[in-house]
Amino acid sequence: MKRKSNYRIAPFFLLVLLVSSCSDEREFITVEKNDIVESVYSSVVVEPQDLYRVNSVVSGYIDVIPYAVGDKVNANDVLFRIRDVQSSNNSSNAKIAYEQAKKNYSGDLSLIEDLKLELANTANKRSNDSINYFRNKELYASEVITKLEYEQSELMYSNSKNAHIAIENKIKRTQRELKSSLEQAKNNYNSSLARSEDAVIRNRTQGKIYDITKEEGEFVSLQEPIAIVGSAEKFTIKMLIDEVDITRVKIGQTIIVNLEAFGQKSFKAIVTRVSPKMDNRTQTFEVEGEFKEIPTKLYMGLTGEGNIIVDERENVLVVPREYLIDGKYLETESGRTKVTTGAISLSSVEIVSGLKQGTKIYKPQ
């Protein structure tokens, strides 16, 4: 839902005269020059700089929480230790698989050793069949044996030779597969160890713990927020600006901030960031500011109001906004007059053309 922009700064007051008669009563003013300040209004929330939510990178039970809410922490400090049961089991299983892969590749029960024995047997058979074949070849040439006997010996030699070559190829293929399995098992084991190390959650930046949502012994799921950490000294103000006003907001503009915790006291800040993307849910843009006049004590979540000064005009013709008709007319002694407006504050509007100083204008009835 869109929020209607407000303009909260009114730098002057105009004298309103009341003319009375028996038949009519009209309010009027005489137009004069004055200063006008135009601003874009928004509610304000105070947040620590570098604020981030600490999420769990594993699922498990919180074993240790060494800090409490309000404690100051340094970068890389351990904020939580989580006992990840699943990762521990996975790590154990990965270690077993890795050890088995090593044995399969080079241990006493290596599959390669079995294949080498098979290779030796096929080599012996190939050698015997070779001797028998070449002997029968000579005998057949001398017509000592029949052609059938010769062809049988030739077939046996061919089969044993092919079997020997097949075992050689199988050994090479198996060596590649076992080596690949060993490397994969090693990678899985190392990855499981890394996941186990993830159970230690470290702080990202120097600051203070603003909230802890879990207690020791509680279960935490993957990516569940468990703490809020941010700067201990530096704070940012955040505002949501309507899309109809965002084009007028620029980095470096002054913000007048009023916080509920400090009553009517105002503080100056400047715009430091304008989000380049609109939030479609609220149809607003997030704007951040930095205090130039820092309150004595700030807390996360303080609220208030902010006015971003987008325009300042000095010594210009101004009239009360309630005197303006349909955004472009004023009622003078000579009738309705069309005017061109400029800067607009909460209570006043600049008249750029169509009206002269000293002109008497009447409040619409």
mmCIF file of C-alpha atoms in Angstrom:
data_model
loop_
_atom_site.group_PDB
_atom_site.id
_atom_site.type_symbol
_atom_site.label_atom_id
_atom_site.label_comp_id
_atom_site.label_asym_id
_atom_site.label_seq_id
_atom_site.Cartn_x
_atom_site.Cartn_y
_atom_site.Cartn_z
ATOM 1 C CA MET A 1 0.000 0.000 0.000
ATOM 2 C CA LYS A 2 1.327 3.459 -0.899
ATOM 3 C CA ARG A 3 1.937 5.993 1.829
ATOM 4 C CA LYS A 4 1.053 9.566 1.233
ATOM 5 C CA SER A 5 4.079 11.872 1.452
ATOM 6 C CA ASN A 6 4.022 14.582 4.102
ATOM 7 C CA TYR A 7 6.054 17.735 4.344
ATOM 8 C CA ARG A 8 6.767 18.595 7.946
ATOM 9 C CA ILE A 9 8.874 21.755 7.910
ATOM 10 C CA ALA A 10 7.092 25.169 7.962
ATOM 11 C CA PRO A 11 9.611 28.002 8.379
ATOM 12 C CA PHE A 12 7.290 30.982 8.660
ATOM 13 C CA PHE A 13 3.890 32.208 9.781
ATOM 14 C CA LEU A 14 1.691 34.597 7.793
ATOM 15 C CA LEU A 15 -0.528 37.193 9.355
ATOM 16 C CA VAL A 16 -4.160 36.337 8.748
ATOM 17 C CA LEU A 17 -6.628 39.165 8.862
ATOM 18 C CA LEU A 18 -10.311 38.767 9.419
ATOM 19 C CA VAL A 19 -12.720 41.196 7.831
ATOM 20 C CA SER A 20 -16.263 41.134 9.187
ATOM 21 C CA SER A 21 -19.475 42.688 8.060
ATOM 22 C CA CYS A 22 -23.093 42.124 8.756
ATOM 23 C CA SER A 23 -23.593 40.297 5.469
ATOM 24 C CA ASP A 24 -20.274 38.455 4.875
ATOM 25 C CA GLU A 25 -17.121 37.274 6.590
ATOM 26 C CA ARG A 26 -13.914 36.471 4.590
ATOM 27 C CA GLU A 27 -10.370 35.587 5.638
ATOM 28 C CA PHE A 28 -7.579 37.133 3.585
ATOM 29 C CA ILE A 29 -3.861 37.803 3.643
ATOM 30 C CA THR A 30 -1.505 40.117 1.857
ATOM 31 C CA VAL A 31 1.109 38.131 -0.060
ATOM 32 C CA GLU A 32 4.686 38.722 1.107
ATOM 33 C CA LYS A 33 8.096 37.224 0.481
ATOM 34 C CA ASN A 34 9.619 34.727 2.866
ATOM 35 C CA ASP A 35 11.769 31.594 3.030
ATOM 36 C CA ILE A 36 10.410 28.110 2.391
ATOM 37 C CA VAL A 37 11.898 24.692 3.003
ATOM 38 C CA GLU A 38 10.526 21.630 1.183
ATOM 39 C CA SER A 39 11.039 18.172 2.629
ATOM 40 C CA VAL A 40 10.081 14.549 2.142
ATOM 41 C CA TYR A 41 8.728 12.923 5.294
ATOM 42 C CA SER A 42 9.128 9.364 6.535
ATOM 43 C CA SER A 43 9.136 7.412 9.749
ATOM 44 C CA VAL A 44 12.620 6.499 11.021
ATOM 45 C CA VAL A 45 14.121 3.369 12.587
ATOM 46 C CA VAL A 46 17.610 3.335 14.146
ATOM 47 C CA GLU A 47 19.853 0.322 13.454
ATOM 48 C CA PRO A 48 23.519 -0.392 14.189
ATOM 49 C CA GLN A 49 25.830 -0.234 11.206
ATOM 50 C CA ASP A 50 27.101 -3.537 9.762
ATOM 51 C CA LEU A 51 24.054 -5.243 11.233
ATOM 52 C CA TYR A 52 23.659 -8.893 10.279
ATOM 53 C CA ARG A 53 21.726 -11.924 11.420
ATOM 54 C CA VAL A 54 23.802 -14.931 12.431
ATOM 55 C CA ASN A 55 22.434 -18.059 10.750
ATOM 56 C CA SER A 56 23.282 -21.659 11.478
ATOM 57 C CA VAL A 57 25.078 -23.383 8.615
ATOM 58 C CA VAL A 58 24.194 -26.839 9.974
ATOM 59 C CA SER A 59 21.318 -28.509 11.787
ATOM 60 C CA GLY A 60 22.014 -29.722 15.307
ATOM 61 C CA TYR A 61 22.006 -28.939 19.009
ATOM 62 C CA ILE A 62 23.733 -25.884 20.465
ATOM 63 C CA ASP A 63 26.520 -27.076 22.742
ATOM 64 C CA VAL A 64 28.163 -23.774 23.714
ATOM 65 C CA ILE A 65 27.113 -20.094 23.709
ATOM 66 C CA PRO A 66 30.167 -18.269 25.095
ATOM 67 C CA TYR A 67 28.649 -14.751 24.925
ATOM 68 C CA ALA A 68 25.512 -13.018 26.176
ATOM 69 C CA VAL A 69 23.309 -10.258 24.777
ATOM 70 C CA GLY A 70 25.117 -6.926 25.104
ATOM 71 C CA ASP A 71 28.625 -8.416 25.002
ATOM 72 C CA LYS A 72 31.138 -6.917 22.599
ATOM 73 C CA VAL A 73 32.754 -9.319 20.144
ATOM 74 C CA ASN A 74 35.614 -9.224 17.667
ATOM 75 C CA ALA A 75 35.805 -10.564 14.152
ATOM 76 C CA ASN A 76 36.321 -14.350 14.028
ATOM 77 C CA ASP A 77 35.225 -14.885 17.639
ATOM 78 C CA VAL A 78 33.316 -18.160 18.164
ATOM 79 C CA LEU A 79 29.667 -17.244 18.802
ATOM 80 C CA PHE A 80 28.193 -20.767 18.866
ATOM 81 C CA ARG A 81 29.273 -24.395 18.830
ATOM 82 C CA ILE A 82 26.697 -26.738 17.342
ATOM 83 C CA ARG A 83 26.724 -30.505 17.686
ATOM 84 C CA ASP A 84 25.782 -31.660 14.209
ATOM 85 C CA VAL A 85 24.799 -35.313 14.672
ATOM 86 C CA GLN A 86 24.189 -35.906 10.986
ATOM 87 C CA SER A 87 27.540 -34.455 9.943
ATOM 88 C CA SER A 88 29.317 -36.572 12.565
ATOM 89 C CA ASN A 89 27.681 -39.712 11.221
ATOM 90 C CA ASN A 90 28.399 -38.690 7.656
ATOM 91 C CA SER A 91 32.020 -38.037 8.578
ATOM 92 C CA SER A 92 32.365 -41.486 10.159
ATOM 93 C CA ASN A 93 30.791 -43.178 7.146
ATOM 94 C CA ALA A 94 32.973 -41.175 4.765
ATOM 95 C CA LYS A 95 36.078 -42.228 6.684
ATOM 96 C CA ILE A 96 35.099 -45.903 6.476
ATOM 97 C CA ALA A 97 34.459 -45.573 2.741
ATOM 98 C CA TYR A 98 37.809 -43.845 2.272
ATOM 99 C CA GLU A 99 39.715 -46.549 4.167
ATOM 100 C CA GLN A 100 37.967 -49.258 2.147
ATOM 101 C CA ALA A 101 38.800 -47.475 -1.093
ATOM 102 C CA LYS A 102 42.468 -47.388 -0.088
ATOM 103 C CA LYS A 103 42.426 -51.115 0.613
ATOM 104 C CA ASN A 104 40.712 -51.829 -2.689
ATOM 105 C CA TYR A 105 43.321 -49.835 -4.540
ATOM 106 C CA SER A 106 46.559 -50.894 -2.861
ATOM 107 C CA GLY A 107 45.861 -53.086 0.163
ATOM 108 C CA ASP A 108 46.269 -56.796 0.800
ATOM 109 C CA LEU A 109 42.766 -57.527 -0.472
ATOM 110 C CA SER A 110 43.255 -55.462 -3.601
ATOM 111 C CA LEU A 111 41.060 -56.428 -6.525
ATOM 112 C CA ILE A 112 44.040 -55.723 -8.762
ATOM 113 C CA GLU A 113 45.997 -58.527 -7.063
ATOM 114 C CA ASP A 114 43.192 -60.974 -7.823
ATOM 115 C CA LEU A 115 43.160 -59.873 -11.428
ATOM 116 C CA LYS A 116 46.941 -60.224 -11.672
ATOM 117 C CA LEU A 117 46.634 -63.856 -10.545
ATOM 118 C CA GLU A 118 43.992 -64.394 -13.178
ATOM 119 C CA LEU A 119 46.264 -62.707 -15.694
ATOM 120 C CA ALA A 120 49.101 -65.117 -14.833
ATOM 121 C CA ASN A 121 46.791 -68.099 -15.368
ATOM 122 C CA THR A 122 45.625 -66.828 -18.731
ATOM 123 C CA ALA A 123 49.239 -66.117 -19.695
ATOM 124 C CA ASN A 124 50.219 -69.733 -18.902
ATOM 125 C CA LYS A 125 47.281 -71.081 -20.845
ATOM 126 C CA ARG A 126 48.064 -68.795 -23.765
ATOM 127 C CA SER A 127 51.660 -70.024 -23.731
ATOM 128 C CA ASN A 128 50.638 -73.710 -23.646
ATOM 129 C CA ASP A 129 48.007 -73.249 -26.330
ATOM 130 C CA SER A 130 50.542 -71.371 -28.433
ATOM 131 C CA ILE A 131 53.060 -74.239 -28.206
ATOM 132 C CA ASN A 132 50.366 -76.784 -29.021
ATOM 133 C CA TYR A 133 49.080 -74.731 -31.958
ATOM 134 C CA PHE A 134 52.461 -74.255 -33.641
ATOM 135 C CA ARG A 135 53.343 -77.927 -33.084
ATOM 136 C CA ASN A 136 50.056 -79.067 -34.620
ATOM 137 C CA LYS A 137 50.618 -76.673 -37.469
ATOM 138 C CA GLU A 138 53.830 -78.504 -38.381
ATOM 139 C CA LEU A 139 52.214 -81.895 -37.866
ATOM 140 C CA TYR A 140 49.296 -80.946 -40.086
ATOM 141 C CA ALA A 141 51.728 -79.782 -42.774
ATOM 142 C CA SER A 142 53.374 -83.198 -42.547
ATOM 143 C CA GLU A 143 49.913 -84.841 -42.698
ATOM 144 C CA VAL A 144 50.466 -86.478 -39.298
ATOM 145 C CA ILE A 145 47.208 -85.084 -37.791
ATOM 146 C CA THR A 146 43.874 -84.298 -39.304
ATOM 147 C CA LYS A 147 42.643 -80.843 -40.281
ATOM 148 C CA LEU A 148 40.024 -80.981 -37.507
ATOM 149 C CA GLU A 149 42.696 -81.496 -34.854
ATOM 150 C CA TYR A 150 44.719 -78.627 -36.281
ATOM 151 C CA GLU A 151 41.714 -76.245 -36.329
ATOM 152 C CA GLN A 152 40.785 -77.150 -32.749
ATOM 153 C CA SER A 153 44.261 -76.269 -31.536
ATOM 154 C CA GLU A 154 44.137 -73.026 -33.507
ATOM 155 C CA LEU A 155 40.778 -72.107 -31.914
ATOM 156 C CA MET A 156 42.047 -72.869 -28.422
ATOM 157 C CA TYR A 157 45.075 -70.664 -28.977
ATOM 158 C CA SER A 158 42.958 -67.805 -30.309
ATOM 159 C CA ASN A 159 40.579 -68.015 -27.342
ATOM 160 C CA SER A 160 43.351 -68.109 -24.747
ATOM 161 C CA LYS A 161 45.110 -65.164 -26.428
ATOM 162 C CA ASN A 162 41.895 -63.120 -26.391
ATOM 163 C CA ALA A 163 41.240 -64.056 -22.761
ATOM 164 C CA HIS A 164 44.727 -62.925 -21.807
ATOM 165 C CA ILE A 165 44.307 -59.579 -23.600
ATOM 166 C CA ALA A 166 40.887 -59.109 -21.989
ATOM 167 C CA ILE A 167 42.340 -59.582 -18.500
ATOM 168 C CA GLU A 168 45.111 -57.083 -19.286
ATOM 169 C CA ASN A 169 42.517 -54.506 -20.369
ATOM 170 C CA LYS A 170 40.361 -55.271 -17.339
ATOM 171 C CA ILE A 171 43.308 -54.630 -15.020
ATOM 172 C CA LYS A 172 43.958 -51.240 -16.630
ATOM 173 C CA ARG A 173 40.275 -50.307 -16.488
ATOM 174 C CA THR A 174 39.924 -51.486 -12.887
ATOM 175 C CA GLN A 175 43.026 -49.538 -11.851
ATOM 176 C CA ARG A 176 41.502 -46.356 -13.288
ATOM 177 C CA GLU A 177 38.137 -47.025 -11.605
ATOM 178 C CA LEU A 178 39.696 -47.826 -8.230
ATOM 179 C CA LYS A 179 41.884 -44.745 -8.379
ATOM 180 C CA SER A 180 38.879 -42.608 -9.245
ATOM 181 C CA SER A 181 36.876 -44.192 -6.402
ATOM 182 C CA LEU A 182 39.738 -43.559 -4.007
ATOM 183 C CA GLU A 183 39.958 -39.878 -4.987
ATOM 184 C CA GLN A 184 36.188 -39.493 -4.678
ATOM 185 C CA ALA A 185 36.135 -41.167 -1.260
ATOM 186 C CA LYS A 186 38.985 -38.908 -0.138
ATOM 187 C CA ASN A 187 37.124 -35.790 -1.332
ATOM 188 C CA ASN A 188 33.934 -36.920 0.417
ATOM 189 C CA TYR A 189 35.849 -37.500 3.615
ATOM 190 C CA ASN A 190 37.546 -34.083 3.457
ATOM 191 C CA SER A 191 34.184 -32.447 2.711
ATOM 192 C CA SER A 192 32.617 -34.169 5.706
ATOM 193 C CA LEU A 193 35.444 -32.871 7.901
ATOM 194 C CA ALA A 194 34.847 -29.338 6.551
ATOM 195 C CA ARG A 195 31.138 -29.625 7.347
ATOM 196 C CA SER A 196 32.023 -30.694 10.848
ATOM 197 C CA GLU A 197 34.126 -27.543 11.191
ATOM 198 C CA ASP A 198 31.085 -25.519 10.043
ATOM 199 C CA ALA A 199 29.460 -26.462 13.336
ATOM 200 C CA VAL A 200 31.638 -23.725 14.847
ATOM 201 C CA ILE A 201 29.955 -20.388 13.999
ATOM 202 C CA ARG A 202 32.288 -17.394 14.073
ATOM 203 C CA ASN A 203 31.538 -13.685 14.179
ATOM 204 C CA ARG A 204 31.804 -11.741 10.953
ATOM 205 C CA THR A 205 32.765 -8.274 12.202
ATOM 206 C CA GLN A 206 33.693 -6.325 15.323
ATOM 207 C CA GLY A 207 30.634 -5.132 17.237
ATOM 208 C CA LYS A 208 28.058 -6.062 19.855
ATOM 209 C CA ILE A 209 25.528 -8.862 20.269
ATOM 210 C CA TYR A 210 22.042 -7.326 20.181
ATOM 211 C CA ASP A 211 19.993 -10.494 20.423
ATOM 212 C CA ILE A 212 20.316 -14.275 20.894
ATOM 213 C CA THR A 213 17.227 -16.330 20.045
ATOM 214 C CA LYS A 214 18.402 -19.759 21.252
ATOM 215 C CA GLU A 215 19.702 -21.343 24.432
ATOM 216 C CA GLU A 216 22.308 -24.028 25.018
ATOM 217 C CA GLY A 217 20.899 -27.481 24.319
ATOM 218 C CA GLU A 218 18.220 -26.217 21.911
ATOM 219 C CA PHE A 219 17.925 -27.611 18.411
ATOM 220 C CA VAL A 220 18.658 -25.252 15.533
ATOM 221 C CA SER A 221 17.818 -25.945 11.896
ATOM 222 C CA LEU A 222 19.816 -25.125 8.805
ATOM 223 C CA GLN A 223 19.934 -21.364 8.038
ATOM 224 C CA GLU A 224 17.830 -20.530 11.109
ATOM 225 C CA PRO A 225 18.659 -17.062 12.576
ATOM 226 C CA ILE A 226 20.091 -17.443 16.054
ATOM 227 C CA ALA A 227 21.599 -14.018 16.846
ATOM 228 C CA ILE A 228 21.892 -10.393 15.733
ATOM 229 C CA VAL A 229 25.275 -8.641 15.688
ATOM 230 C CA GLY A 230 26.137 -5.081 14.661
ATOM 231 C CA SER A 231 28.373 -2.128 15.387
ATOM 232 C CA ALA A 232 28.554 -1.082 19.019
ATOM 233 C CA GLU A 233 29.230 2.606 18.322
ATOM 234 C CA LYS A 234 27.979 3.546 14.848
ATOM 235 C CA PHE A 235 24.294 3.683 13.956
ATOM 236 C CA THR A 236 22.261 4.143 10.774
ATOM 237 C CA ILE A 237 18.797 5.586 10.335
ATOM 238 C CA LYS A 238 16.501 3.830 7.884
ATOM 239 C CA MET A 239 13.551 5.390 6.103
ATOM 240 C CA LEU A 240 10.965 4.103 3.613
ATOM 241 C CA ILE A 241 10.240 6.661 0.889
ATOM 242 C CA ASP A 242 7.191 6.458 -1.378
ATOM 243 C CA GLU A 243 7.850 5.961 -5.086
ATOM 244 C CA VAL A 244 6.271 9.345 -5.910
ATOM 245 C CA ASP A 245 8.978 11.110 -3.850
ATOM 246 C CA ILE A 246 12.074 8.968 -4.404
ATOM 247 C CA THR A 247 13.291 10.866 -7.494
ATOM 248 C CA ARG A 248 13.739 13.965 -5.324
ATOM 249 C CA VAL A 249 15.946 12.219 -2.763
ATOM 250 C CA LYS A 250 19.719 12.269 -3.303
ATOM 251 C CA ILE A 251 22.801 11.202 -1.382
ATOM 252 C CA GLY A 252 24.188 14.058 0.705
ATOM 253 C CA GLN A 253 20.857 15.757 1.443
ATOM 254 C CA THR A 254 20.191 16.872 5.019
ATOM 255 C CA ILE A 255 17.740 14.936 7.202
ATOM 256 C CA ILE A 256 16.103 16.471 10.265
ATOM 257 C CA VAL A 257 15.483 13.594 12.680
ATOM 258 C CA ASN A 258 13.186 13.567 15.713
ATOM 259 C CA LEU A 259 13.350 10.467 17.909
ATOM 260 C CA GLU A 260 10.609 9.533 20.343
ATOM 261 C CA ALA A 261 13.208 8.845 23.045
ATOM 262 C CA PHE A 262 14.477 12.462 22.908
ATOM 263 C CA GLY A 263 11.175 14.343 22.862
ATOM 264 C CA GLN A 264 11.143 17.510 20.741
ATOM 265 C CA LYS A 265 14.911 17.601 20.243
ATOM 266 C CA SER A 266 16.030 17.382 16.608
ATOM 267 C CA PHE A 267 19.243 15.913 15.169
ATOM 268 C CA LYS A 268 20.861 16.475 11.796
ATOM 269 C CA ALA A 269 21.787 13.567 9.539
ATOM 270 C CA ILE A 270 22.643 13.128 5.864
ATOM 271 C CA VAL A 271 21.433 10.673 3.240
ATOM 272 C CA THR A 272 24.141 8.038 2.661
ATOM 273 C CA ARG A 273 22.311 5.450 0.555
ATOM 274 C CA VAL A 274 19.265 5.252 -1.705
ATOM 275 C CA SER A 275 18.124 1.767 -2.636
ATOM 276 C CA PRO A 276 18.054 1.266 -6.421
ATOM 277 C CA LYS A 277 15.126 -1.178 -6.177
ATOM 278 C CA MET A 278 11.568 -0.691 -4.982
ATOM 279 C CA ASP A 279 10.022 -3.075 -2.483
ATOM 280 C CA ASN A 280 6.956 -4.289 -4.386
ATOM 281 C CA ARG A 281 5.119 -5.176 -1.178
ATOM 282 C CA THR A 282 5.174 -1.625 0.218
ATOM 283 C CA GLN A 283 5.924 0.278 -3.013
ATOM 284 C CA THR A 284 8.659 2.146 -1.180
ATOM 285 C CA PHE A 285 12.414 2.591 -1.466
ATOM 286 C CA GLU A 286 14.757 2.167 1.490
ATOM 287 C CA VAL A 287 16.883 5.220 2.276
ATOM 288 C CA GLU A 288 19.702 5.199 4.823
ATOM 289 C CA GLY A 289 21.196 8.126 6.699
ATOM 290 C CA GLU A 290 24.101 8.819 9.023
ATOM 291 C CA PHE A 291 23.912 11.096 12.066
ATOM 292 C CA LYS A 292 25.946 14.295 11.928
ATOM 293 C CA GLU A 293 24.654 15.367 15.322
ATOM 294 C CA ILE A 294 24.837 12.160 17.329
ATOM 295 C CA PRO A 295 22.390 11.629 20.223
ATOM 296 C CA THR A 296 23.942 10.931 23.613
ATOM 297 C CA LYS A 297 22.780 7.305 23.654
ATOM 298 C CA LEU A 298 21.400 5.162 20.856
ATOM 299 C CA TYR A 299 19.726 1.771 20.892
ATOM 300 C CA MET A 300 18.746 -0.632 18.161
ATOM 301 C CA GLY A 301 15.113 -0.157 17.199
ATOM 302 C CA LEU A 302 14.574 3.461 18.308
ATOM 303 C CA THR A 303 11.849 5.101 16.206
ATOM 304 C CA GLY A 304 10.919 8.612 15.181
ATOM 305 C CA GLU A 305 10.322 10.893 12.236
ATOM 306 C CA GLY A 306 12.628 12.232 9.554
ATOM 307 C CA ASN A 307 12.356 15.045 7.025
ATOM 308 C CA ILE A 308 14.730 14.953 4.064
ATOM 309 C CA ILE A 309 15.262 18.511 2.875
ATOM 310 C CA VAL A 310 14.917 18.408 -0.899
ATOM 311 C CA ASP A 311 14.616 22.118 -1.655
ATOM 312 C CA GLU A 312 15.247 25.466 0.086
ATOM 313 C CA ARG A 313 14.144 28.829 -1.309
ATOM 314 C CA GLU A 314 14.922 32.244 0.208
ATOM 315 C CA ASN A 315 12.968 35.486 -0.190
ATOM 316 C CA VAL A 316 10.232 34.129 -2.473
ATOM 317 C CA LEU A 317 6.489 34.721 -2.634
ATOM 318 C CA VAL A 318 4.689 32.230 -0.409
ATOM 319 C CA VAL A 319 1.042 31.647 0.479
ATOM 320 C CA PRO A 320 -0.700 29.209 2.831
ATOM 321 C CA ARG A 321 -1.532 25.907 1.163
ATOM 322 C CA GLU A 322 -5.180 26.142 2.215
ATOM 323 C CA TYR A 323 -5.563 29.266 0.037
ATOM 324 C CA LEU A 324 -4.636 27.358 -3.114
ATOM 325 C CA ILE A 325 -7.598 26.164 -5.229
ATOM 326 C CA ASP A 326 -7.221 22.987 -7.311
ATOM 327 C CA GLY A 327 -3.455 23.323 -7.014
ATOM 328 C CA LYS A 328 -3.225 26.260 -9.433
ATOM 329 C CA TYR A 329 -5.675 29.087 -8.585
ATOM 330 C CA LEU A 330 -5.854 31.876 -5.981
ATOM 331 C CA GLU A 331 -8.818 34.131 -5.300
ATOM 332 C CA THR A 332 -7.913 37.838 -5.473
ATOM 333 C CA GLU A 333 -9.941 41.042 -5.392
ATOM 334 C CA SER A 334 -10.187 40.854 -9.168
ATOM 335 C CA GLY A 335 -11.373 37.233 -9.184
ATOM 336 C CA ARG A 336 -9.816 33.781 -9.561
ATOM 337 C CA THR A 337 -6.212 33.997 -10.766
ATOM 338 C CA LYS A 338 -4.128 31.175 -12.221
ATOM 339 C CA VAL A 339 -0.649 30.797 -10.673
ATOM 340 C CA THR A 340 2.446 28.641 -11.097
ATOM 341 C CA THR A 341 3.685 26.964 -7.928
ATOM 342 C CA GLY A 342 7.180 25.916 -6.871
ATOM 343 C CA ALA A 343 8.391 24.480 -3.567
ATOM 344 C CA ILE A 344 5.779 23.116 -1.173
ATOM 345 C CA SER A 345 6.074 22.660 2.591
ATOM 346 C CA LEU A 346 3.557 21.263 5.039
ATOM 347 C CA SER A 347 1.756 24.573 5.414
ATOM 348 C CA SER A 348 2.964 26.802 2.570
ATOM 349 C CA VAL A 349 3.553 26.910 -1.162
ATOM 350 C CA GLU A 350 5.842 29.063 -3.298
ATOM 351 C CA ILE A 351 4.227 31.171 -6.040
ATOM 352 C CA VAL A 352 6.541 31.335 -9.031
ATOM 353 C CA SER A 353 4.347 33.394 -11.364
ATOM 354 C CA GLY A 354 0.838 34.829 -11.680
ATOM 355 C CA LEU A 355 0.882 36.861 -8.466
ATOM 356 C CA LYS A 356 2.641 40.004 -7.203
ATOM 357 C CA GLN A 357 3.867 40.901 -3.753
ATOM 358 C CA GLY A 358 1.287 42.877 -1.771
ATOM 359 C CA THR A 359 -1.690 41.275 -3.520
ATOM 360 C CA LYS A 360 -4.633 40.552 -1.255
ATOM 361 C CA ILE A 361 -5.871 36.934 -1.551
ATOM 362 C CA TYR A 362 -8.916 35.365 0.032
ATOM 363 C CA LYS A 363 -9.283 31.993 1.683
ATOM 364 C CA PRO A 364 -11.640 29.764 -0.315
ATOM 365 C CA GLN A 365 -15.088 29.406 1.217
#
